[in-house]
Amino acid sequence: MLIRRPADIAPSEITSPELYRARREFMAHSGRLALAGASMLAMPWSAAEAAALANVQPNKMPLKDKPTRIKDITTYNNYYEFGLDKEDPAENARALKTRPWSVVVEGLCNKPRSFAIEDLLKLAPLEERLYRMRCVEGWSMVIPWVGFSLSALLKQVEPQGSAKYVEFVTHYDKKTMIGTWQPVLDWPYTEGLRMDEALHPLTTLAVGLYGEELLPQNGAPIRLVVPWKYGFKNAKSIVRIRLVEKMPGTAWNKAAANEYGFYSNVNPDVAHPRWKQDTERRIGELTKRKTLMFNGYDEVASLYAGMDLKKNF
Ligand SMILES: Nc1nc2c(c(=O)[nH]1)N[C@H]1C(S)=C(S)[C@@H](COP(=O)(O)O)O[C@H]1N2
Ligand SMILES: [Mo]
């Protein structure tokens, strides 16, 4: 299946109509029925949920960058539970069962509870969020997510003052996750954010991309997106969110603490011990780009005022 985006779209036009066209094109190429709002690769979304998807709010933060082709976003993946090679997750994550699904939100809050995925899809208006994503390996994409701010979910459980960090625990099923048969990471994959990072409006729970339901390889049915941090902070297929007092361990930090810090803000001035981080290969482009501090999201700089970001990498 070859999916192309029209090359003649001015960056300024890259908002809803562009996404809409790309989605139509995706549907046409996938050879399925072009039903508005219906997801074509899997069909777990009910009619009501699909309607929410059809009603996605336009991007509030227009980004000049051209979106990466949907084919690249859905076939060049890191999801180690389903294999180590970039093309493995698209193949192996088909075994991921995304219904029934629920996310438990617990810990230091007044109203801990479990949220069914159906409720999460209706928790807040779904928005298009076209974000840059920079992987610590030195490549990047521009992804039109569909989702809402994590803060909308956290507000529901009323975090207590003692909650300083948020821990994310992802799905782990040894039988179907054949990548976990090798002891690469300490499964399940976990991640964490400081509370103020978690509450920042850019911090997103994504449930779709390119106007479609999220595919398993991209972390269906719900995954984290923190666009100013390296991609590995974006925990996929989340099942549990814990509000905690102490900085939680994270999968990559536990595996190699000298290489992957808790903060992991995109920072061209802090090299990985084994490679530089000042440039990146944007998937779909031929020449390298300069990597931007905080991945270009300068509005988060105030979260780190007075902090030594070389020490707190
Ligand atoms: N559960 C889980 N989440 C994960 C990963 C993983 O291996 N397992 N890989 C991370 C890394 S390294 C990156 S770059 C992004 C890739 O997201 P994408 O495949 O949707 O582009 O997912 C992150 N989330
Ligand atoms: Mo990554």
mmCIF file of C-alpha atoms and ligand atoms in Angstrom:
data_model
loop_
_atom_site.group_PDB
_atom_site.id
_atom_site.type_symbol
_atom_site.label_atom_id
_atom_site.label_comp_id
_atom_site.label_asym_id
_atom_site.label_seq_id
_atom_site.Cartn_x
_atom_site.Cartn_y
_atom_site.Cartn_z
ATOM 1 C CA MET A 1 0.000 0.000 0.000
ATOM 2 C CA LEU A 2 1.490 3.294 -1.084
ATOM 3 C CA ILE A 3 0.187 6.368 0.647
ATOM 4 C CA ARG A 4 1.254 9.746 -0.625
ATOM 5 C CA ARG A 5 0.470 13.198 0.603
ATOM 6 C CA PRO A 6 -0.064 15.891 -1.980
ATOM 7 C CA ALA A 7 3.267 17.714 -2.151
ATOM 8 C CA ASP A 8 1.746 21.009 -3.196
ATOM 9 C CA ILE A 9 0.182 22.087 0.087
ATOM 10 C CA ALA A 10 1.561 25.277 1.593
ATOM 11 C CA PRO A 11 2.660 24.793 5.188
ATOM 12 C CA SER A 12 0.207 27.509 6.235
ATOM 13 C CA GLU A 13 -2.622 25.342 4.996
ATOM 14 C CA ILE A 14 -1.678 22.432 7.165
ATOM 15 C CA THR A 15 -4.678 22.348 9.452
ATOM 16 C CA SER A 16 -7.909 20.442 9.393
ATOM 17 C CA PRO A 17 -8.594 20.327 5.646
ATOM 18 C CA GLU A 18 -5.134 18.973 5.034
ATOM 19 C CA LEU A 19 -5.582 16.261 7.614
ATOM 20 C CA TYR A 20 -8.971 15.550 6.188
ATOM 21 C CA ARG A 21 -7.530 15.102 2.713
ATOM 22 C CA ALA A 22 -4.729 12.904 3.997
ATOM 23 C CA ARG A 23 -7.276 10.787 5.779
ATOM 24 C CA ARG A 24 -9.470 10.500 2.722
ATOM 25 C CA GLU A 25 -6.439 9.504 0.751
ATOM 26 C CA PHE A 26 -5.475 6.961 3.378
ATOM 27 C CA MET A 27 -8.942 5.459 3.197
ATOM 28 C CA ALA A 28 -8.969 5.423 -0.576
ATOM 29 C CA HIS A 29 -5.616 3.696 -0.687
ATOM 30 C CA SER A 30 -6.515 1.216 1.992
ATOM 31 C CA GLY A 31 -9.322 0.140 -0.320
ATOM 32 C CA ARG A 32 -11.966 0.232 2.352
ATOM 33 C CA LEU A 33 -15.223 2.062 2.658
ATOM 34 C CA ALA A 34 -14.607 5.771 3.149
ATOM 35 C CA LEU A 35 -17.026 6.082 6.030
ATOM 36 C CA ALA A 36 -16.493 9.414 7.759
ATOM 37 C CA GLY A 37 -15.488 8.842 11.338
ATOM 38 C CA ALA A 38 -15.332 5.088 11.109
ATOM 39 C CA SER A 39 -11.992 3.477 11.718
ATOM 40 C CA MET A 40 -11.065 1.077 9.005
ATOM 41 C CA LEU A 41 -8.302 -1.115 10.300
ATOM 42 C CA ALA A 42 -9.981 -2.194 13.497
ATOM 43 C CA MET A 43 -13.544 -1.413 14.454
ATOM 44 C CA PRO A 44 -13.743 -1.299 18.243
ATOM 45 C CA TRP A 45 -15.006 2.269 18.375
ATOM 46 C CA SER A 46 -18.748 2.422 18.877
ATOM 47 C CA ALA A 47 -20.878 4.733 16.737
ATOM 48 C CA ALA A 48 -20.888 7.339 19.518
ATOM 49 C CA GLU A 49 -17.109 7.243 19.842
ATOM 50 C CA ALA A 50 -16.655 7.381 16.118
ATOM 51 C CA ALA A 51 -18.867 10.462 16.088
ATOM 52 C CA ALA A 52 -16.494 12.102 18.567
ATOM 53 C CA LEU A 53 -13.647 11.337 16.200
ATOM 54 C CA ALA A 54 -15.565 12.813 13.282
ATOM 55 C CA ASN A 55 -15.975 15.948 15.379
ATOM 56 C CA VAL A 56 -12.358 16.550 16.249
ATOM 57 C CA GLN A 57 -11.551 20.151 17.176
ATOM 58 C CA PRO A 58 -9.075 21.859 14.858
ATOM 59 C CA ASN A 59 -5.468 22.320 15.854
ATOM 60 C CA LYS A 60 -5.145 25.265 18.238
ATOM 61 C CA MET A 61 -1.384 25.566 17.826
ATOM 62 C CA PRO A 62 -0.669 25.692 14.113
ATOM 63 C CA LEU A 63 2.735 24.198 13.319
ATOM 64 C CA LYS A 64 4.574 25.082 10.137
ATOM 65 C CA ASP A 65 6.232 21.681 9.824
ATOM 66 C CA LYS A 66 4.845 19.333 7.219
ATOM 67 C CA PRO A 67 3.234 16.225 8.691
ATOM 68 C CA THR A 68 5.160 12.994 8.200
ATOM 69 C CA ARG A 69 3.521 10.489 5.862
ATOM 70 C CA ILE A 70 1.035 8.237 7.626
ATOM 71 C CA LYS A 71 2.804 5.260 6.130
ATOM 72 C CA ASP A 72 6.018 6.188 7.939
ATOM 73 C CA ILE A 73 4.228 6.981 11.210
ATOM 74 C CA THR A 74 2.539 3.583 11.199
ATOM 75 C CA THR A 75 5.371 1.372 9.922
ATOM 76 C CA TYR A 76 8.526 2.891 11.457
ATOM 77 C CA ASN A 77 7.923 2.354 15.152
ATOM 78 C CA ASN A 78 9.541 1.788 18.495
ATOM 79 C CA TYR A 79 7.384 -0.525 20.593
ATOM 80 C CA TYR A 80 9.878 -2.984 22.010
ATOM 81 C CA GLU A 81 7.221 -5.229 23.520
ATOM 82 C CA PHE A 82 6.422 -6.166 19.923
ATOM 83 C CA GLY A 83 9.972 -6.486 18.617
ATOM 84 C CA LEU A 84 13.171 -4.479 18.302
ATOM 85 C CA ASP A 85 13.192 -3.667 14.594
ATOM 86 C CA LYS A 86 11.322 -0.618 13.342
ATOM 87 C CA GLU A 87 9.022 -2.705 11.154
ATOM 88 C CA ASP A 88 8.226 -5.296 13.848
ATOM 89 C CA PRO A 89 5.448 -3.473 15.773
ATOM 90 C CA ALA A 90 3.260 -2.912 12.696
ATOM 91 C CA GLU A 91 3.298 -6.654 12.208
ATOM 92 C CA ASN A 92 3.370 -8.036 15.748
ATOM 93 C CA ALA A 93 1.158 -5.507 17.543
ATOM 94 C CA ARG A 94 -1.808 -6.818 15.609
ATOM 95 C CA ALA A 95 -2.047 -9.234 18.538
ATOM 96 C CA LEU A 96 -2.844 -6.324 20.872
ATOM 97 C CA LYS A 97 -6.436 -6.546 22.096
ATOM 98 C CA THR A 98 -7.645 -3.011 22.730
ATOM 99 C CA ARG A 99 -11.140 -3.888 23.996
ATOM 100 C CA PRO A 100 -12.100 -4.184 26.771
ATOM 101 C CA TRP A 101 -9.628 -1.599 28.076
ATOM 102 C CA SER A 102 -9.522 0.555 31.126
ATOM 103 C CA VAL A 103 -7.063 2.905 32.782
ATOM 104 C CA VAL A 104 -6.806 2.950 36.567
ATOM 105 C CA VAL A 105 -5.904 6.354 38.016
ATOM 106 C CA GLU A 106 -4.834 5.996 41.634
ATOM 107 C CA GLY A 107 -2.426 7.028 44.338
ATOM 108 C CA LEU A 108 -2.348 10.436 46.033
ATOM 109 C CA CYS A 109 -5.750 11.732 44.963
ATOM 110 C CA ASN A 110 -9.213 12.140 46.474
ATOM 111 C CA LYS A 111 -11.149 10.203 43.842
ATOM 112 C CA PRO A 112 -9.128 7.275 42.547
ATOM 113 C CA ARG A 113 -11.017 5.218 39.968
ATOM 114 C CA SER A 114 -10.883 3.133 36.863
ATOM 115 C CA PHE A 115 -11.867 4.744 33.557
ATOM 116 C CA ALA A 116 -13.231 2.594 30.759
ATOM 117 C CA ILE A 117 -11.726 3.554 27.408
ATOM 118 C CA GLU A 118 -15.238 4.499 26.236
ATOM 119 C CA ASP A 119 -15.350 7.122 29.014
ATOM 120 C CA LEU A 120 -11.864 8.396 28.240
ATOM 121 C CA LEU A 121 -12.855 9.025 24.630
ATOM 122 C CA LYS A 122 -15.638 11.289 25.884
ATOM 123 C CA LEU A 123 -13.800 12.887 28.781
ATOM 124 C CA ALA A 124 -12.831 16.007 26.859
ATOM 125 C CA PRO A 125 -13.343 17.275 23.303
ATOM 126 C CA LEU A 126 -10.910 15.462 21.030
ATOM 127 C CA GLU A 127 -8.443 17.836 19.391
ATOM 128 C CA GLU A 128 -6.033 17.628 16.475
ATOM 129 C CA ARG A 129 -2.553 18.219 17.805
ATOM 130 C CA LEU A 130 0.173 18.395 15.203
ATOM 131 C CA TYR A 131 3.382 17.869 17.195
ATOM 132 C CA ARG A 132 7.021 17.249 16.443
ATOM 133 C CA MET A 133 8.369 14.008 17.889
ATOM 134 C CA ARG A 134 12.113 13.600 18.378
ATOM 135 C CA CYS A 135 13.432 10.122 19.172
ATOM 136 C CA VAL A 136 16.595 9.940 21.265
ATOM 137 C CA GLU A 137 18.052 7.804 18.449
ATOM 138 C CA GLY A 138 18.355 10.933 16.287
ATOM 139 C CA TRP A 139 15.311 10.855 14.017
ATOM 140 C CA SER A 140 12.112 12.862 14.125
ATOM 141 C CA MET A 141 8.596 13.001 12.745
ATOM 142 C CA VAL A 142 5.686 15.429 12.719
ATOM 143 C CA ILE A 143 2.558 13.638 13.862
ATOM 144 C CA PRO A 144 -1.058 14.817 13.705
ATOM 145 C CA TRP A 145 -2.331 13.269 16.918
ATOM 146 C CA VAL A 146 -5.922 13.223 18.056
ATOM 147 C CA GLY A 147 -6.324 13.541 21.793
ATOM 148 C CA PHE A 148 -6.768 15.771 24.822
ATOM 149 C CA SER A 149 -4.661 17.191 27.639
ATOM 150 C CA LEU A 150 -3.681 14.722 30.349
ATOM 151 C CA SER A 151 -4.658 17.459 32.835
ATOM 152 C CA ALA A 152 -8.348 16.864 31.979
ATOM 153 C CA LEU A 153 -8.046 13.303 33.260
ATOM 154 C CA LEU A 154 -5.948 14.181 36.308
ATOM 155 C CA LYS A 155 -8.462 16.843 37.386
ATOM 156 C CA GLN A 156 -11.157 14.167 37.574
ATOM 157 C CA VAL A 157 -9.369 12.329 40.375
ATOM 158 C CA GLU A 158 -8.450 15.485 42.368
ATOM 159 C CA PRO A 159 -4.708 15.123 42.995
ATOM 160 C CA GLN A 160 -3.580 15.822 46.565
ATOM 161 C CA GLY A 161 -0.868 18.351 47.415
ATOM 162 C CA SER A 162 1.553 15.551 48.231
ATOM 163 C CA ALA A 163 1.366 14.210 44.648
ATOM 164 C CA LYS A 164 4.612 15.462 43.092
ATOM 165 C CA TYR A 165 5.035 12.979 40.237
ATOM 166 C CA VAL A 166 2.922 10.890 37.890
ATOM 167 C CA GLU A 167 3.864 7.339 36.963
ATOM 168 C CA PHE A 168 2.562 5.644 33.810
ATOM 169 C CA VAL A 169 2.332 1.870 33.611
ATOM 170 C CA THR A 170 1.695 0.229 30.256
ATOM 171 C CA HIS A 171 0.070 -2.982 29.125
ATOM 172 C CA TYR A 172 2.100 -6.148 29.579
ATOM 173 C CA ASP A 173 1.013 -9.515 28.231
ATOM 174 C CA LYS A 174 3.908 -11.886 27.935
ATOM 175 C CA LYS A 175 2.073 -14.248 25.582
ATOM 176 C CA THR A 176 1.358 -11.753 22.834
ATOM 177 C CA MET A 177 4.228 -9.312 23.420
ATOM 178 C CA ILE A 178 6.926 -11.386 21.844
ATOM 179 C CA GLY A 179 9.537 -8.656 22.241
ATOM 180 C CA THR A 180 9.366 -9.149 26.010
ATOM 181 C CA TRP A 181 10.730 -12.660 25.682
ATOM 182 C CA GLN A 182 14.125 -10.985 25.632
ATOM 183 C CA PRO A 183 15.183 -9.181 28.806
ATOM 184 C CA VAL A 184 15.774 -5.823 27.111
ATOM 185 C CA LEU A 185 13.811 -3.764 29.599
ATOM 186 C CA ASP A 186 12.130 -4.384 32.918
ATOM 187 C CA TRP A 187 8.536 -5.015 31.768
ATOM 188 C CA PRO A 188 5.993 -3.545 31.940
ATOM 189 C CA TYR A 189 7.378 -0.400 30.306
ATOM 190 C CA THR A 190 6.863 2.489 32.690
ATOM 191 C CA GLU A 191 7.405 6.220 32.438
ATOM 192 C CA GLY A 192 7.025 9.279 34.624
ATOM 193 C CA LEU A 193 6.568 13.026 34.682
ATOM 194 C CA ARG A 194 6.813 15.704 37.332
ATOM 195 C CA MET A 195 3.331 16.951 38.266
ATOM 196 C CA ASP A 196 3.774 20.354 36.611
ATOM 197 C CA GLU A 197 4.942 18.640 33.401
ATOM 198 C CA ALA A 198 1.951 16.311 33.544
ATOM 199 C CA LEU A 199 -0.425 19.261 33.965
ATOM 200 C CA HIS A 200 1.096 21.291 31.124
ATOM 201 C CA PRO A 201 -1.499 21.746 28.354
ATOM 202 C CA LEU A 202 0.905 20.366 25.708
ATOM 203 C CA THR A 203 1.019 17.022 27.525
ATOM 204 C CA THR A 204 -1.423 14.863 25.666
ATOM 205 C CA LEU A 205 -3.241 11.579 25.903
ATOM 206 C CA ALA A 206 -3.503 10.520 22.267
ATOM 207 C CA VAL A 207 -6.255 8.201 21.065
ATOM 208 C CA GLY A 208 -5.873 8.742 17.336
ATOM 209 C CA LEU A 209 -3.717 10.072 14.535
ATOM 210 C CA TYR A 210 -4.448 11.490 11.092
ATOM 211 C CA GLY A 211 -8.081 11.669 12.137
ATOM 212 C CA GLU A 212 -8.242 7.928 12.657
ATOM 213 C CA GLU A 213 -8.248 5.660 15.628
ATOM 214 C CA LEU A 214 -4.754 4.923 16.930
ATOM 215 C CA LEU A 215 -3.262 1.736 15.516
ATOM 216 C CA PRO A 216 -1.739 -0.844 17.877
ATOM 217 C CA GLN A 217 1.842 -0.091 16.805
ATOM 218 C CA ASN A 218 1.359 3.557 17.816
ATOM 219 C CA GLY A 219 0.176 2.635 21.305
ATOM 220 C CA ALA A 220 -3.550 1.970 20.984
ATOM 221 C CA PRO A 221 -5.908 2.568 22.534
ATOM 222 C CA ILE A 222 -4.343 5.403 24.539
ATOM 223 C CA ARG A 223 -0.774 6.687 24.829
ATOM 224 C CA LEU A 224 1.127 9.602 26.227
ATOM 225 C CA VAL A 225 2.615 12.378 24.065
ATOM 226 C CA VAL A 226 5.016 14.909 25.614
ATOM 227 C CA PRO A 227 6.359 16.749 22.570
ATOM 228 C CA TRP A 228 9.301 18.564 24.206
ATOM 229 C CA LYS A 229 10.814 15.329 25.507
ATOM 230 C CA TYR A 230 12.505 12.440 23.753
ATOM 231 C CA GLY A 231 10.064 9.970 22.232
ATOM 232 C CA PHE A 232 10.592 7.261 24.814
ATOM 233 C CA LYS A 233 8.739 9.363 27.396
ATOM 234 C CA ASN A 234 5.579 8.784 25.315
ATOM 235 C CA ALA A 235 4.424 5.569 27.002
ATOM 236 C CA LYS A 236 2.179 3.460 24.773
ATOM 237 C CA SER A 237 -0.952 1.456 25.630
ATOM 238 C CA ILE A 238 -1.339 2.865 29.146
ATOM 239 C CA VAL A 239 -3.272 0.850 31.758
ATOM 240 C CA ARG A 240 -2.406 2.582 35.027
ATOM 241 C CA ILE A 241 -1.569 6.107 36.134
ATOM 242 C CA ARG A 242 -0.257 6.634 39.650
ATOM 243 C CA LEU A 243 0.072 9.894 41.535
ATOM 244 C CA VAL A 244 3.111 9.558 43.756
ATOM 245 C CA GLU A 245 5.322 11.595 46.057
ATOM 246 C CA LYS A 246 8.755 10.387 44.922
ATOM 247 C CA MET A 247 10.269 10.430 41.468
ATOM 248 C CA PRO A 248 9.258 7.085 39.938
ATOM 249 C CA GLY A 249 11.624 4.744 38.157
ATOM 250 C CA THR A 250 11.289 4.641 34.368
ATOM 251 C CA ALA A 251 11.984 1.735 32.021
ATOM 252 C CA TRP A 252 14.904 3.297 30.171
ATOM 253 C CA ASN A 253 16.412 4.926 33.243
ATOM 254 C CA LYS A 254 16.427 1.573 35.016
ATOM 255 C CA ALA A 255 18.060 -0.059 31.987
ATOM 256 C CA ALA A 256 20.811 2.569 31.529
ATOM 257 C CA ALA A 257 20.768 5.433 34.025
ATOM 258 C CA ASN A 258 23.850 7.114 32.538
ATOM 259 C CA GLU A 259 22.187 7.302 29.102
ATOM 260 C CA TYR A 260 18.526 8.063 29.842
ATOM 261 C CA GLY A 261 17.610 10.502 32.576
ATOM 262 C CA PHE A 262 14.217 11.062 34.151
ATOM 263 C CA TYR A 263 13.675 14.437 32.469
ATOM 264 C CA SER A 264 14.888 13.595 28.973
ATOM 265 C CA ASN A 265 14.008 17.002 27.575
ATOM 266 C CA VAL A 266 15.124 17.347 23.977
ATOM 267 C CA ASN A 267 18.415 19.212 24.321
ATOM 268 C CA PRO A 268 20.924 19.726 21.487
ATOM 269 C CA ASP A 269 23.593 20.721 24.054
ATOM 270 C CA VAL A 270 23.551 17.457 25.983
ATOM 271 C CA ALA A 271 24.976 14.577 23.982
ATOM 272 C CA HIS A 272 23.977 11.000 24.571
ATOM 273 C CA PRO A 273 27.099 9.205 25.860
ATOM 274 C CA ARG A 274 27.324 7.362 22.520
ATOM 275 C CA TRP A 275 26.175 9.991 19.983
ATOM 276 C CA LYS A 276 25.533 13.711 19.563
ATOM 277 C CA GLN A 277 22.064 15.179 19.828
ATOM 278 C CA ASP A 278 22.448 18.488 17.976
ATOM 279 C CA THR A 279 21.007 17.316 14.654
ATOM 280 C CA GLU A 280 18.250 14.978 13.572
ATOM 281 C CA ARG A 281 16.995 13.129 10.535
ATOM 282 C CA ARG A 282 13.389 14.093 9.843
ATOM 283 C CA ILE A 283 11.785 10.986 8.384
ATOM 284 C CA GLY A 284 10.979 11.770 4.732
ATOM 285 C CA GLU A 285 13.707 14.420 4.355
ATOM 286 C CA LEU A 286 17.154 14.045 2.822
ATOM 287 C CA THR A 287 19.198 16.589 4.732
ATOM 288 C CA LYS A 288 19.652 16.753 8.478
ATOM 289 C CA ARG A 289 18.005 19.394 10.604
ATOM 290 C CA LYS A 290 19.251 21.162 13.684
ATOM 291 C CA THR A 291 17.672 19.829 16.837
ATOM 292 C CA LEU A 292 15.910 22.561 18.810
ATOM 293 C CA MET A 293 15.995 23.066 22.573
ATOM 294 C CA PHE A 294 12.826 21.538 24.053
ATOM 295 C CA ASN A 295 12.152 20.321 20.509
ATOM 296 C CA GLY A 296 11.145 23.920 19.707
ATOM 297 C CA TYR A 297 8.510 24.132 22.450
ATOM 298 C CA ASP A 298 9.999 27.193 24.186
ATOM 299 C CA GLU A 299 6.849 27.694 26.248
ATOM 300 C CA VAL A 300 7.932 24.906 28.606
ATOM 301 C CA ALA A 301 11.276 26.552 29.491
ATOM 302 C CA SER A 302 9.800 28.145 32.631
ATOM 303 C CA LEU A 303 9.138 24.676 34.070
ATOM 304 C CA TYR A 304 12.908 24.271 34.392
ATOM 305 C CA ALA A 305 13.917 27.760 35.560
ATOM 306 C CA GLY A 306 17.008 27.544 37.712
ATOM 307 C CA MET A 307 17.591 23.864 36.989
ATOM 308 C CA ASP A 308 20.870 22.546 35.629
ATOM 309 C CA LEU A 309 19.638 20.677 32.563
ATOM 310 C CA LYS A 310 23.020 19.066 31.984
ATOM 311 C CA LYS A 311 22.826 17.412 35.375
ATOM 312 C CA ASN A 312 19.099 16.794 35.148
ATOM 313 C CA PHE A 313 19.214 15.336 31.652
HETATM 314 N N1 LIG B 1 5.195 0.760 25.864
HETATM 315 C C1 LIG B 1 6.123 1.341 25.084
HETATM 316 N N2 LIG B 1 6.012 2.658 24.808
HETATM 317 C C2 LIG B 1 6.934 3.253 24.011
HETATM 318 C C3 LIG B 1 8.038 2.536 23.482
HETATM 319 C C4 LIG B 1 8.134 1.154 23.793
HETATM 320 O O1 LIG B 1 9.060 0.438 23.362
HETATM 321 N N3 LIG B 1 7.150 0.588 24.584
HETATM 322 N N4 LIG B 1 8.968 3.184 22.693
HETATM 323 C C5 LIG B 1 9.097 4.648 22.868
HETATM 324 C C6 LIG B 1 9.952 5.281 21.862
HETATM 325 S S1 LIG B 1 11.626 5.009 21.992
HETATM 326 C C7 LIG B 1 9.462 6.128 20.906
HETATM 327 S S2 LIG B 1 10.499 6.983 19.869
HETATM 328 C C8 LIG B 1 8.003 6.278 20.729
HETATM 329 C C9 LIG B 1 7.649 5.936 19.284
HETATM 330 O O2 LIG B 1 6.295 6.216 19.048
HETATM 331 P P1 LIG B 1 5.676 5.882 17.614
HETATM 332 O O3 LIG B 1 6.128 4.501 17.238
HETATM 333 O O4 LIG B 1 4.204 5.981 17.769
HETATM 334 O O5 LIG B 1 6.218 6.913 16.667
HETATM 335 O O6 LIG B 1 7.238 5.443 21.589
HETATM 336 C C10 LIG B 1 7.727 5.330 22.908
HETATM 337 N N5 LIG B 1 6.782 4.591 23.725
HETATM 338 MO MO MO B 2 12.619 6.703 20.797
#
